[in-house]
XYZ file of C-alpha atoms in Angstrom:
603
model
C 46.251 108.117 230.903
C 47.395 104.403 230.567
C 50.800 102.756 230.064
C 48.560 100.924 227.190
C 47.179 104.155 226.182
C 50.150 106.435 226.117
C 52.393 103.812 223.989
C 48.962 103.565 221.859
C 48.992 107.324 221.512
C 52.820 107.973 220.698
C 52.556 105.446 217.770
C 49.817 107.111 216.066
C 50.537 110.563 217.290
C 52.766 111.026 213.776
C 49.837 110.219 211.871
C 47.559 112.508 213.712
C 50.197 115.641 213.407
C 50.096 114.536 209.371
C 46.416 114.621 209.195
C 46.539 118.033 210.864
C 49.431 119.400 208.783
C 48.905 117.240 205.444
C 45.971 115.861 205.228
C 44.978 112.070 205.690
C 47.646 110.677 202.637
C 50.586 111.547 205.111
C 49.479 108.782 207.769
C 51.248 106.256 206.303
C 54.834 108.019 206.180
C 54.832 109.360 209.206
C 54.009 106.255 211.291
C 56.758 104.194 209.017
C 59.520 106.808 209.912
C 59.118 106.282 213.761
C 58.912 102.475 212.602
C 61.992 103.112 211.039
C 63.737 103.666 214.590
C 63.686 100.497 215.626
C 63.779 98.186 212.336
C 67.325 99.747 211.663
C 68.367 99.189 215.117
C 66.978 95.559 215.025
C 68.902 95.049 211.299
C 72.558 97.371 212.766
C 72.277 94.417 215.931
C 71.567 91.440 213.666
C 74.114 92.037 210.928
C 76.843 92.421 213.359
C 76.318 89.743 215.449
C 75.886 87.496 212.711
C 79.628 87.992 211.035
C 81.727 87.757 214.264
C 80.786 84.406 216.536
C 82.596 81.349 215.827
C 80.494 78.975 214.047
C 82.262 75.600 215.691
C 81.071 77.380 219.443
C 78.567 79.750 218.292
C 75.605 79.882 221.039
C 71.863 80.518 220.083
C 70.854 82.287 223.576
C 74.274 83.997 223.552
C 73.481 85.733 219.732
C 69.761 86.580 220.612
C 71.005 88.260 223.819
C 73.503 90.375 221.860
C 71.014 91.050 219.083
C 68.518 92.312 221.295
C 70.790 94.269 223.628
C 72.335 96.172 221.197
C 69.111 97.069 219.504
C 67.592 98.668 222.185
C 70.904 100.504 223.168
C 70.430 101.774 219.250
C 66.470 102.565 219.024
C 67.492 104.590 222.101
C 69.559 106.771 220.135
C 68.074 106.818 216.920
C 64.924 108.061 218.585
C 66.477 111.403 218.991
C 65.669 112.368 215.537
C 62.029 111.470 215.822
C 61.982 113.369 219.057
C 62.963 116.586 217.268
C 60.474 116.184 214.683
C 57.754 115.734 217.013
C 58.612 118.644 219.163
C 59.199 120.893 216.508
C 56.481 120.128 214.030
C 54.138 122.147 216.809
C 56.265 125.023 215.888
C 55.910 127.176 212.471
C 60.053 128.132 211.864
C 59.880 130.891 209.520
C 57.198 132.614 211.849
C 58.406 131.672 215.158
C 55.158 130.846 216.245
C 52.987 127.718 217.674
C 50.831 126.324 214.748
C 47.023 126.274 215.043
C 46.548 122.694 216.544
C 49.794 122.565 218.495
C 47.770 123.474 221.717
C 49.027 123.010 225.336
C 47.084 120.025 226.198
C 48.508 118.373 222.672
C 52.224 119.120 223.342
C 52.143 118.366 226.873
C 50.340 114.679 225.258
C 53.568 114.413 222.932
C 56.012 114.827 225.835
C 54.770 113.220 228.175
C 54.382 110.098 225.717
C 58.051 110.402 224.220
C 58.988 110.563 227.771
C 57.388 107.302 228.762
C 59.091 105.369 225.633
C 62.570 106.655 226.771
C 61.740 105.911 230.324
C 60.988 101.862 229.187
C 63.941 102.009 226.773
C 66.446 103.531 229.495
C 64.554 100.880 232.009
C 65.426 98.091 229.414
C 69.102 99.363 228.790
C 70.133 99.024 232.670
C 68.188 96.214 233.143
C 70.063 93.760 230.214
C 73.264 95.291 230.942
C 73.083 94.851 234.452
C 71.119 91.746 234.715
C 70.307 89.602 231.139
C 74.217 89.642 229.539
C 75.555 88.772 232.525
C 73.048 85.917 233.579
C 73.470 84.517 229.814
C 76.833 84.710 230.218
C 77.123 82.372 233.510
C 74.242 80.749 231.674
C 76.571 79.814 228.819
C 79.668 78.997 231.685
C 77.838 76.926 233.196
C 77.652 74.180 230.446
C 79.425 70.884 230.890
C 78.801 69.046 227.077
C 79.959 65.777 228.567
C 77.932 66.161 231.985
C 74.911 66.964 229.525
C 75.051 63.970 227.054
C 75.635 61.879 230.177
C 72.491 63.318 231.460
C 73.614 64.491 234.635
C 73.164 68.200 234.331
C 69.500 69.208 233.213
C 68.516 73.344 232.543
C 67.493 73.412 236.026
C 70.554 72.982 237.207
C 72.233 75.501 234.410
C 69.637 77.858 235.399
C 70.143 78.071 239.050
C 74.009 77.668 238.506
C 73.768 81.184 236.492
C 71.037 82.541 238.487
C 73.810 81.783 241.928
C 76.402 84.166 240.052
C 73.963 86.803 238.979
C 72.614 87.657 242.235
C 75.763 89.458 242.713
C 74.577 91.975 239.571
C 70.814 91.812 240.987
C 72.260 93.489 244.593
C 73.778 96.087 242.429
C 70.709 97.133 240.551
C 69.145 97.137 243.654
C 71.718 99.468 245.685
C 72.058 101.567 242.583
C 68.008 101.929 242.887
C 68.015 102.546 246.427
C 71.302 105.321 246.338
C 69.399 107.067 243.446
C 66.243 107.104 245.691
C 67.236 108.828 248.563
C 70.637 110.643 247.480
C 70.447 114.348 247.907
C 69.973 116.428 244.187
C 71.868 119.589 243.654
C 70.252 122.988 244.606
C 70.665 126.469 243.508
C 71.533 127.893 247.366
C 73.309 130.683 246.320
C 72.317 131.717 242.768
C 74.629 130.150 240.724
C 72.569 130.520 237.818
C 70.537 127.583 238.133
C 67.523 129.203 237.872
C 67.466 128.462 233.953
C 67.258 124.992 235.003
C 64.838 124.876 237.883
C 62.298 122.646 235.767
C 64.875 120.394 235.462
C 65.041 119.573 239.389
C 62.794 116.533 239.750
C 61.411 115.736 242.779
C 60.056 112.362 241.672
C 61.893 109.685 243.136
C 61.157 107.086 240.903
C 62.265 109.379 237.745
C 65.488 110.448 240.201
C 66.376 106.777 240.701
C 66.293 105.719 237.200
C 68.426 109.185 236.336
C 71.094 108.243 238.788
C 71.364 104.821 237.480
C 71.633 105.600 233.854
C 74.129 108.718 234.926
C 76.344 105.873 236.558
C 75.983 103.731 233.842
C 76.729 106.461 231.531
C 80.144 107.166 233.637
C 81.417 104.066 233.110
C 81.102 104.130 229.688
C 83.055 107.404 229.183
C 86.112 105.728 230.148
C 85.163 103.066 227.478
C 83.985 105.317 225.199
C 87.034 107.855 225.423
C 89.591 104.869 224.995
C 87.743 102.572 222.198
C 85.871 104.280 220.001
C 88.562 107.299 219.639
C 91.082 105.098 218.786
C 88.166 103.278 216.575
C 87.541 106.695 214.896
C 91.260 106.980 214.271
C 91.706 103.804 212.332
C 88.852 103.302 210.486
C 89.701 105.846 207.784
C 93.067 105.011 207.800
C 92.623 101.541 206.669
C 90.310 102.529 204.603
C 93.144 104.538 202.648
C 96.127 102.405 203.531
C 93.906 99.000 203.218
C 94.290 96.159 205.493
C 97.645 94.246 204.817
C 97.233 91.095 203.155
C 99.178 87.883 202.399
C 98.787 88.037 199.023
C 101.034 90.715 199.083
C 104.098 89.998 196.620
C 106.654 91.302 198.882
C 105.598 89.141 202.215
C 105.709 85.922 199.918
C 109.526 87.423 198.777
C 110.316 87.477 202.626
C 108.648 84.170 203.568
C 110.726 82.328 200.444
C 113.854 84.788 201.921
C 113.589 82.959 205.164
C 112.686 79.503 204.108
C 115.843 79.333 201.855
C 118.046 80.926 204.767
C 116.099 78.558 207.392
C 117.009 75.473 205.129
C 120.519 76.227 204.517
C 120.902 76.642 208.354
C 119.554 73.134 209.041
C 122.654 71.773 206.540
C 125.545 73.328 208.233
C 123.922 71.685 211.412
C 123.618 68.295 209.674
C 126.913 68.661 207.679
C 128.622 68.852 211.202
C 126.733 65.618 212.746
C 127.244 63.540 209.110
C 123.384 62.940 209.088
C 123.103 61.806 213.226
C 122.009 64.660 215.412
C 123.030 62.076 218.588
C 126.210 64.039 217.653
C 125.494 67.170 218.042
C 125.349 69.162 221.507
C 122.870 69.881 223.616
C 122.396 73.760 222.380
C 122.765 72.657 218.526
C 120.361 70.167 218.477
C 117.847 72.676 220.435
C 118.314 75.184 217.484
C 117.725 72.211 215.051
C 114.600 71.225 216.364
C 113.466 74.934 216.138
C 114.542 75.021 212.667
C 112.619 72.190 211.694
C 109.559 73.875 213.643
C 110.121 76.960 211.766
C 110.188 75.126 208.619
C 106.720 73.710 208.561
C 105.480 77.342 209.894
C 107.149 79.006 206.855
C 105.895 76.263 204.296
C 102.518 76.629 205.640
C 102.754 80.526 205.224
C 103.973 79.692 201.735
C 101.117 77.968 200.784
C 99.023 80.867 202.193
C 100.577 83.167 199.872
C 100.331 81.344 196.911
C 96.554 80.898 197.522
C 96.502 84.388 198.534
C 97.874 85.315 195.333
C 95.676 83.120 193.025
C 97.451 80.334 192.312
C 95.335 76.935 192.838
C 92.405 78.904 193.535
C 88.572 78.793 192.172
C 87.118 80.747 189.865
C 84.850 82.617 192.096
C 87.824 83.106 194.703
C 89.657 84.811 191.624
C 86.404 86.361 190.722
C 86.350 88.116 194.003
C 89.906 89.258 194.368
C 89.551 91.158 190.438
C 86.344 92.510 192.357
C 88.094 94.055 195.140
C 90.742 95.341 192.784
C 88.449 97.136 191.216
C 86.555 99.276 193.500
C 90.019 99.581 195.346
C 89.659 103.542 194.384
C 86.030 103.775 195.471
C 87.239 102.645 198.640
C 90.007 104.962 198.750
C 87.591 108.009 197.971
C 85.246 105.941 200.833
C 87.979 106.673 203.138
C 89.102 109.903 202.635
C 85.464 111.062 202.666
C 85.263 109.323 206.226
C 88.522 111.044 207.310
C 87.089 114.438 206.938
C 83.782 113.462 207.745
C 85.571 112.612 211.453
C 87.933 115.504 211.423
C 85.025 117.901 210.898
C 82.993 115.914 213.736
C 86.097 116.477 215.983
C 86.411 120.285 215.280
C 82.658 120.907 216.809
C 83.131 118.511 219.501
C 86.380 120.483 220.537
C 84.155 123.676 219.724
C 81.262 123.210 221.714
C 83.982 121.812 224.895
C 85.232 125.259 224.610
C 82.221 126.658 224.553
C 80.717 124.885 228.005
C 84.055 125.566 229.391
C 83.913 129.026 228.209
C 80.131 129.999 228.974
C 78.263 127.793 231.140
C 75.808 129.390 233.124
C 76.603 127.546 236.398
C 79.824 125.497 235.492
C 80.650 122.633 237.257
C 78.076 123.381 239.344
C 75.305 122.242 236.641
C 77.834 119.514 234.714
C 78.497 122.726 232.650
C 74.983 123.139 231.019
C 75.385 125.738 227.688
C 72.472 127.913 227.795
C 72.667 129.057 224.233
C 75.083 128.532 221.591
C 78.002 131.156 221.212
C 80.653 129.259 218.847
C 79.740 127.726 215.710
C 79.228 124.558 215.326
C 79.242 123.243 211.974
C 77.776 119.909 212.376
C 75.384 121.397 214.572
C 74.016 123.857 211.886
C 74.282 120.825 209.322
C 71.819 119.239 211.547
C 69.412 122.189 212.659
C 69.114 122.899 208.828
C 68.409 119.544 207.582
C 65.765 119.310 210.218
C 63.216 121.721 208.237
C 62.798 118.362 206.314
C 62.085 115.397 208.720
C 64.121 112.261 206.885
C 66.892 114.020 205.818
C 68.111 114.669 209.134
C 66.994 111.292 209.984
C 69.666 110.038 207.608
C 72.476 112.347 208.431
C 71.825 111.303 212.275
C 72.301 107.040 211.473
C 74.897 107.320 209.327
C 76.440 109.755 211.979
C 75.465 107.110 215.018
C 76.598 104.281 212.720
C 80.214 105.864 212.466
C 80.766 106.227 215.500
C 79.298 102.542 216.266
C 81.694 101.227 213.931
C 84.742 103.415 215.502
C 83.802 101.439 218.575
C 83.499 98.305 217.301
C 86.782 98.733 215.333
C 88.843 100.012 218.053
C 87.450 97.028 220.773
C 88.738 94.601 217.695
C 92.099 96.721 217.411
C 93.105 97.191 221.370
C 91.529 93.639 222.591
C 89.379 93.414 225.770
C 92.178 94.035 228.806
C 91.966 93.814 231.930
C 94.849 96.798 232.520
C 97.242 95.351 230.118
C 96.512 92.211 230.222
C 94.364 90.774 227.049
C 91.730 88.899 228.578
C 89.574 88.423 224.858
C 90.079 89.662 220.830
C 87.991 90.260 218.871
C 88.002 88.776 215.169
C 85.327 88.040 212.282
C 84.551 84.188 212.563
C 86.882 83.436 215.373
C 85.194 85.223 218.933
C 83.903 83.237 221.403
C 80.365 83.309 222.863
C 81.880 84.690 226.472
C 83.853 87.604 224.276
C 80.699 88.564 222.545
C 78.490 88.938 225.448
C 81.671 90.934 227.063
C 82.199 92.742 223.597
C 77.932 93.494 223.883
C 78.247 94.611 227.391
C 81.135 97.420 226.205
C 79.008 98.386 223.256
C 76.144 98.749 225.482
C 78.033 101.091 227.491
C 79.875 103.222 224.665
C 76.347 103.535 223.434
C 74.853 105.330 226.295
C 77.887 107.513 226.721
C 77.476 108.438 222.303
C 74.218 109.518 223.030
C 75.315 111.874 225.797
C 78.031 112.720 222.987
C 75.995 113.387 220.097
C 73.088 115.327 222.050
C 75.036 117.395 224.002
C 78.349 117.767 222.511
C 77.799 117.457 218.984
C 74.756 118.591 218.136
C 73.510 120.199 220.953
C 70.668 122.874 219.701
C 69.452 120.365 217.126
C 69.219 117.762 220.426
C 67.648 120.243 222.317
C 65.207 122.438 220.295
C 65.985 121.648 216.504
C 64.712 123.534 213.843
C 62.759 125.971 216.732
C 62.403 129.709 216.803
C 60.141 132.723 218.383
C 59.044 135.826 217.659
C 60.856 137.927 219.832
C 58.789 141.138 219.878
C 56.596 142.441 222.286
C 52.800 141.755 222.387
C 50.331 145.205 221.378
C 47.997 143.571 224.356
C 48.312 140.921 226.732
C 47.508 137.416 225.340
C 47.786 138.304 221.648
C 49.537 135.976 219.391
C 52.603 137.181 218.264
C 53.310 137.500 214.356
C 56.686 138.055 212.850
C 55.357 137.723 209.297
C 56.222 141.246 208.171
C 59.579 141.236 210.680
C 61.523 138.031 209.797
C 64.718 139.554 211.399
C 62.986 139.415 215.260
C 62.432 135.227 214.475
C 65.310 133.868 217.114
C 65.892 130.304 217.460
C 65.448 128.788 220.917
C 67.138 128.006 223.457
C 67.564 127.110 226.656
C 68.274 130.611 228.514
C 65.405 131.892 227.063
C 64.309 134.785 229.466
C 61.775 136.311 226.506
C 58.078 135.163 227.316
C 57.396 134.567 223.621
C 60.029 131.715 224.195
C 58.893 130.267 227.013
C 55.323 130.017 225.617
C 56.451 129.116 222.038
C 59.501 126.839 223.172
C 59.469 123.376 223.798
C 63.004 121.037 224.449
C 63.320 117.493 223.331
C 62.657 114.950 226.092
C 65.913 113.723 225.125
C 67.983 116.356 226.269
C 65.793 116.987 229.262
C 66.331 113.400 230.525
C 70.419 113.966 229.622
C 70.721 117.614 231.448
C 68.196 116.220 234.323
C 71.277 114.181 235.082
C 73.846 116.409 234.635
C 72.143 119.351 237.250
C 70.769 116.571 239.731
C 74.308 115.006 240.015
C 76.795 117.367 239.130
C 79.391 115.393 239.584
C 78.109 113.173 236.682
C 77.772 115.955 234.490
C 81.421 116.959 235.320
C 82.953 113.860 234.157
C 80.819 113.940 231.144
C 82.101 116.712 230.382
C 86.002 116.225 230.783
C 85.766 112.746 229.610
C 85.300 114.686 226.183
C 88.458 116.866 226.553
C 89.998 112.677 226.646
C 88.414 111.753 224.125
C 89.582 114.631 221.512
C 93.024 113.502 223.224
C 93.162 110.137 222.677
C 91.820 110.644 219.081
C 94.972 112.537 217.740
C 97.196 109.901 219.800
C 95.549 107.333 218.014
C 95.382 108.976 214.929
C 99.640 110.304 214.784
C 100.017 106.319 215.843
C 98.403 105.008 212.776
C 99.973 107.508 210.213
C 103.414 106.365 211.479
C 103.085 103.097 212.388
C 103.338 100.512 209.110
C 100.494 97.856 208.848
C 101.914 94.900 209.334
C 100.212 90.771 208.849
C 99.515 89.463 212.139
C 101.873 86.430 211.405
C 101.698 85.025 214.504
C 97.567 84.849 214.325
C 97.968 83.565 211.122
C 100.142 80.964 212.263
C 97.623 79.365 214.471
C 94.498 79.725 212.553
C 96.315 77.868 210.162
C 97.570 75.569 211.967
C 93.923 74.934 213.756
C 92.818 74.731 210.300
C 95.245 71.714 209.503
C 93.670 70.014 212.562
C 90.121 70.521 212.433
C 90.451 68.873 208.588
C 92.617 66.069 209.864
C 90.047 65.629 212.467
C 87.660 65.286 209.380
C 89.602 62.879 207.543
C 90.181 60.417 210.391
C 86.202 60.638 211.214
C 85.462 60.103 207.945
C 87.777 56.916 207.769
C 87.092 56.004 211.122
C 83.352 55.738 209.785
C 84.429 54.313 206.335
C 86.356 51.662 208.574
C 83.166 50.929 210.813
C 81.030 50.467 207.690
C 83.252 48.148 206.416
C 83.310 45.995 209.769
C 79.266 46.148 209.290
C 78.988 45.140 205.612
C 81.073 42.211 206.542
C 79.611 40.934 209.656
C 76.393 40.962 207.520
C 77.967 39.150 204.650
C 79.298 36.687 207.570
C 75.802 36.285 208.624
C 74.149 35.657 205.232
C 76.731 32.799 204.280
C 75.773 31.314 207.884
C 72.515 31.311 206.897
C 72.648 30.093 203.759
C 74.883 26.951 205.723
C-alpha cells in the first residue's frame, strides 16, 4: 500500500466502518468527526496567537509559524480520541466479541493507517520544533529596518543569515537521528516480565529513530511541563474565584490619593526650607526632591488610571462593558469553582495511577514502569472508558480536558516568565509580547504538549488510551476455532488489557496505536520511561506548592508594569501628535510655496 493510498484510506475508513455498522446515512458524520481533529486544533492555534503579539512589532511569518506549530502539536493529541473509536468500533462491548466485518486483514488496514498519520504528525512535531521555530526566529533577528529601506539587505541575505544559525539545530536532528539508529533497545535477558511487551520491541530502525527522538523531545518537556503548567493548573481556578486585581478597585485609588497627598506635602517642607530655590538645598535633599517630583507624575498618571478604571470620563460602550462583567461576575465564580474540582479530581487519578505503576508494574523501571492492567480506580479513567460507548461524547470530555491543561500551561508560562535559571529573559502579556517571545513561548508549548500527551494517555486515562471501551469473552471455546459468545454469560465479558494471557483476548484485543507508539518508547529506552514516570510524582508536587502559594499570597496590581505601559502609552501618542503637526506644518510650507508660485505667475 501507498503513502497516497494509506492517508486516502484512513480518511474514508470512518465512513466505511458507518456503512458497515449504520448504513450509508452515517458517512457524513463519521468523516466530519475525524475532520473535527484538526479544525479545532487549527481554530485552539489561531485564537491564541492572535490575542497575545504586539501589534506595533507583530510579524506575519512569526504568527503563521506559531499557528501552525501549535496545531499540529494539538491534532496530535486530539487524535487520541478518534484512535479509540476506530479500534474499538471492531469490537461488540456488551458481547466481548469481534463484530462480523472487523476481520484481520481490516484491523490490521486501520492500524497500520492510524500509525502512518501519527508517524507524519510526530515527523512534523520534531521537525518545526527542532528546525522551522528556530530558523523563523533567526529569520526574524536577522532584520535590520533601516539596512532594508536603504536597500542594502535583500531576503537572500536574511535567509542565509538565519539559515548560518540554524545549522546548529539541523546537526542536532541529525545526531539525534543517527543515536536513535544505532543505540542499543532494552531486552528481556533475564525475565523481568517483559514478555507482555515483546511486540512492542521494534526492530525497525527507522520507527526506532523517530521513537528515540520524540522520547528525548518528550524529556525535555517534562521538566517544562512539571514546572509551568502545574503551577498553570494552580492559578487558573484561583483567579477565576479571587478575579484578577484591577485598578478600578476603590481601595487602590484610596492608596494612590493617600500617597499623592503625603508625596506633595513632602515636596513643601523641602521647598519651605530652600524659600522656593533648591540651589539651597544639599546635595542629598535635592536628590529626594527630584524623586518626589518623579513620583509625582507616576502617581498622577496612576490617578488618572483609576478614575478611568472606575468610569469616570469613559464611553458608553467602555461603561457598557464593565456593567457586563459585573454581571456574570457569579457565573464566573461558579466557572471557577467548577474548574477547581474539575483539576483536583484530575490530580487524585494522576496520583492514583503513579501509585499504581509504582505499586504493580510488571517490569518496573526496567520497562519505564508499564501497568499491565488497572488495579486502583481511576475515576477520570472510568469517566472516559464509559463515555466512549458513544463516540463524540468522549470526544468532548477529551478537548475540553486537553484544552485545560493547555491553558494551565499557557497561564503559568505568562505567570513565572520565560527564565533562564532565575533570570527573566521574556513575559508574557496579552498585546504586549514580542515576536522572539512568541516563537520561544511556541517552542515551550510545543514541548509541554508532547509531554500532556504522554500525561493524559498514560497517566490519566490510561485503559481508555490504550483499549477504551474493549472487552472479551473470557470463557473457554467447546472446539477449537469457534467464536466465542458471552450472550447468555454477561459476567465472563472482561475488559482488556494489556497483560492479557487469555487467548480470547489476544484474538479479540486490539491497543490504540497511540499508546503503542508511547509504551514503544518507554520499553525501548527505559530510561525515558523512568523519567516519565517520576517527572509525574513533580508534577503532583509542584501543583500543591503552587496551589498553598496562591491561597495565601494576596493578588496584588502589577504597579510597576503599569507604570511603563502607561508611560509608553504617553509617548507613542505624543509621537502621534508631533507627526501629525509635523505633517500639518509641511502642508502648510506646500500650500504656500504654491500660492508663491501662482502670484509669480500671474506677475
Amino acid at each position: 500500500m501507498t503513502t497516497l493510498q494509506s492517508t486516502l484510506f484512513v480518511l474514508l475508513l470512518p465512513c466505511e466502518i458507518s456503512r458497515l455498522q449504520y448504513g450509508p446515512s452515517a458517512n457524513v458524520s463519521h468523516l466530519g468527526r475525524l475532520c473535527d481533529c484538526g479544525c479545532h486544533s487549527i481554530s485552539v492555534g489561531l485564537g491564541f496567537h492572535l490575542c497575545l503579539p504586539d501589534p506595533s512589532r507583530s510579524s506575519p511569518s512569526v504568527t503563521f509559524t506559531c499557528i501552525i506549530a501549535i496545531s499540529c502539536l494539538l491534532a496530535t493529541i486530539l487524535l487520541l480520541p478518534v484512535d479509540v473509536a476506530l479500534i474499538s468500533s471492531t469490537v461488540s462491548s456488551n458481547l466481548g466479541q469481534r463484530k462480523d466485518w472487523a476481520t484481520d486483514d481490516v484491523v490490521e488496514r486501520i492500524v497500520f493507517s492510524l500509525k502512518l498519520v501519527y508517524y507524519i504528525l510526530y515527523s512534523l512535531d520534531v521537525l518545526l520544533c527542532l528546525l522551522v521555530v528556530p530558523f523563523v526566529y533567526f529569520w526574524y533577528e536577522e532584520y535590520d529596518e533601516v539596512a532594508a529601506q536603504a536597500g542594502e539587505q535583500t531576503s537572500a541575505q536574511r535567509f542565509l543569515g538565519a539559515f548560518k544559525y540554524t545549522l546548529s539545530f539541523i546537526a542536532i536532528v541529525v545526531v539525534l537521528f543517527l543515536v536513535g539508529f544505532f543505540v542499543p533497545i532494552s531486552k528481556d535477558k533475564n525475565g523481568h516480565g517483559l514478555d507482555f511487551f515483546k511486540k512492542l520491541l521494534t526492530e525497525n530502525r527507522g520507527e526506532r529513530a523517530l521513537s528515540f527522538s520524540v522520547g528525548l523531545l518528550i524529556t525535555i518537556g517534562m521538566c517544562l511541563y512539571a514546572l509551568y503548567t502545574s503551577t498553570g493548573l494552580a492559578i487558573l481556578p484561583i483567579r477565576l474565584i479571587r478575579g484578577a486585581p484591577s485598578i478600578s478597585s476603590k481601595n487602590w485609588r484610596a492608596t494612590t490619593t493617600t500617597q499623592l497627598e503625603s508625596n506633595r506635602e513632602r515636596q513643601r517642607q523641602l521647598e519651605g526650607r530652600c524659600a522656593g530655590n533648591p540651589e539651597l538645598l544639599s546635595s542629598k535633599d535635592r536628590r529626594e526632591l527630584d524623586a518626589l517630583v518623579r513620583e509625582e507624575r507616576t502617581l498622577i498618571r496612576r490617578q488618572r488610571l483609576a478614575d478611568e478604571a472606575q468610569g469616570e470620563e469613559q464611553k458608553f460602550f467602555t461603561r457598557a462593558w464593565l456593567r457586563i462583567e459585573a454581571f456574570f461576575r457569579p457565573f464566573k465564580l461558579l466557572g471557577g469553582i467548577i474548574l477547581f474540582l474539575v483539576i483536583l479530581l484530575t490530580w487524585v487519578s494522576m496520583l492514583l495511577t503513579a501509585i499504581d505503576k509504582a505499586k504493580n508494574s510488571i517490569c518496573k523501571h526496567r520497562c519505564g514502569y508499564i501497568l499491565g492492567h488497572i488495579n486502583i480506580f481511576n475515576p477520570i479513567n472510568q469517566v472516559f472508558v464509559q463515555s466512549a460507548k458513544v463516540f463524540p461524547i468522549d470526544y468532548v470530555i477529551f478537548t475540553l480536558l486537553v484544552l485545560l491543561f493547555f491553558s494551565g500551561s499557557v497561564v503559568g508560562i505568562a505567570t513565572v516568565g520565560i527564565r533562564f535559571l532565575w533570570i527573566r529573559i521574556f513575559q508574557i502579556r496579552k498585546g504586549h509580547t514580542s515576536p522572539q517571545a512568541l516563537l520561544l513561548m511556541t517552542a515551550m508549548l510545543m514541548l509541554m504538549i508532547l509531554a500532556l500527551n504522554y500525561s493524559i494517555s498514560m497517566v490519566v486515562a490510561p485503559q481508555y488510551a490504550t483499549f477504551g471501551p474493549q472487552t472479551f469473552c473470557d470463557r473457554s471455546p467447546d472446539s477449537p476455532g469457534t467464536l466465542l459468545d458471552c450472550a447468555d454469560s454477561k459476567h465472563l465479558v472482561r475488559s482488556c488489557s494489556e497483560s492479557g494471557e487469555n487467548e480470547a483476548a489476544k484474538k479479540v484485543c486490539t491497543p490504540s496505536v497511540a499508546s503503542t507508539i508511547l509504551n514503544r518508547v518507554s520499553i525501548n529506552f527505559p530510561f525515558f520511561g523512568a523519567v516519565f514516570f517520576w517527572a509525574q510524582f513533580v508534577f503532583l508536587g509542584f501543583y500543591l506548592i503552587a496551589l498553598v502559594a496562591a491561597l495565601f499570597r494576596p493578588s496584588k496590581v502589577d504597579e510597576g508594569q503599569l507604570d511603563e505601559d502607561a508611560e509608553e502609552a504617553e509617548e507613542e501618542g505624543l509621537l502621534a501628535s508631533n507627526r501629525r503637526g509635523t505633517d500639518s506644518d509641511w502642508q502648510d510650507i506646500i500650500s504656500r510655496a504654491r500660492r508663491y508660485d501662482g502670484t509669480r505667475g500671474e506677475d
